[in-house]
Amino acid sequence: MSKGPGLFSDIGKKAKDLLTRDYTSDHKFSISTYSASGVALASTALKKGGVHAADVTTQYKYKNAVFDVKIHTDSTILTTVTFTEILPSTKAIVSFKVPDNSSGKLEVQYFHDHAAVTATAALKQNPLIDITATLGTPVISFGAEAGYDTSSKTFTKYNAGISVTKPDACASIILGDKGDSIKASYLHHLDESKRSAAVGEVYRKFSTNENTITVGGLYAIDHSTSVKAKLNNHGTLGALLQHEVLPKSLVTVSSEIDTKALDKHPRFGLSLALKP
């Protein structure tokens, strides 16, 4: 694949991940294993509120294809097949869920040195079609996405964004919700290893005059332990501690509290991921 501007979904992704990734109020346990033949097996158990769920995922790589099969406790099976380099700089992803016959989806991604294009369509008679495109370089890129419902002949979404990425920082602006919202974010790395960073995000909803300002940070205490925190102008404070107990095996403890309602109990989450 060429080294171009990346996909539209990559715009603002680094800042979003720092503010949302690994924050959870659930209890999650996962374990993964790999074989020399290229087969990966993972099992996950999740407790969300009073509901328990689990799934088992198998991944197999063969030449330019990757097969993923996920079996859920609700008796559904999700299968995803990813093909790379069928054509130069092209990736195709086919997914479907059993027994849902209308869940089939095909996505095609094309990468160029100065552009990236994706097209996604549901595999049914009147599909939803999503198209994204970005132009530029790995440093600066402009992108847009649109969704179209062929049954109602209406646009379900149209958004646009711009991203600027440097070795120690990245910034983005996204005009979303059919032009009804705007989100600007900035992330700055505080060390060369990029294990400590500060981030800020401003979101405005024009139709409701709602503004949300969020600041956060990531700090590496040592080579195996890091902490994250975030706070928005509505008084929601989140924090987490992540420790690598074994190579690639992580335990994460997170909490969220409403600073404007301290009489309420904070929400806690625990995640344990074991990998060989």
mmCIF file of C-alpha atoms in Angstrom, residues 31-43 56-62 66-70 275-276:
data_model
loop_
_atom_site.group_PDB
_atom_site.id
_atom_site.type_symbol
_atom_site.label_atom_id
_atom_site.label_comp_id
_atom_site.label_asym_id
_atom_site.label_seq_id
_atom_site.Cartn_x
_atom_site.Cartn_y
_atom_site.Cartn_z
ATOM 1 C CA ILE A 31 -7.317 -13.906 26.148
ATOM 2 C CA SER A 32 -5.555 -14.486 22.821
ATOM 3 C CA THR A 33 -3.274 -17.150 21.444
ATOM 4 C CA TYR A 34 -1.458 -17.732 18.152
ATOM 5 C CA SER A 35 -0.161 -20.801 16.364
ATOM 6 C CA ALA A 36 2.778 -21.241 14.014
ATOM 7 C CA SER A 37 0.369 -22.094 11.177
ATOM 8 C CA GLY A 38 -1.051 -18.556 11.187
ATOM 9 C CA VAL A 39 -4.208 -19.194 13.209
ATOM 10 C CA ALA A 40 -5.166 -16.735 15.961
ATOM 11 C CA LEU A 41 -7.788 -17.498 18.606
ATOM 12 C CA ALA A 42 -9.288 -14.979 21.014
ATOM 13 C CA SER A 43 -12.009 -15.234 23.644
ATOM 14 C CA VAL A 56 -14.878 -16.341 20.475
ATOM 15 C CA THR A 57 -12.878 -15.042 17.493
ATOM 16 C CA THR A 58 -10.748 -17.021 15.080
ATOM 17 C CA GLN A 59 -8.412 -15.447 12.540
ATOM 18 C CA TYR A 60 -6.586 -17.221 9.736
ATOM 19 C CA LYS A 61 -4.195 -15.664 7.227
ATOM 20 C CA TYR A 62 -3.623 -17.247 3.836
ATOM 21 C CA VAL A 66 -7.409 -12.734 6.182
ATOM 22 C CA PHE A 67 -10.450 -14.634 7.488
ATOM 23 C CA ASP A 68 -12.070 -13.529 10.756
ATOM 24 C CA VAL A 69 -14.958 -15.440 12.340
ATOM 25 C CA LYS A 70 -16.574 -14.192 15.566
ATOM 26 C CA LYS A 275 -1.694 -12.167 24.897
ATOM 27 C CA PRO A 276 1.217 -14.563 24.313
#
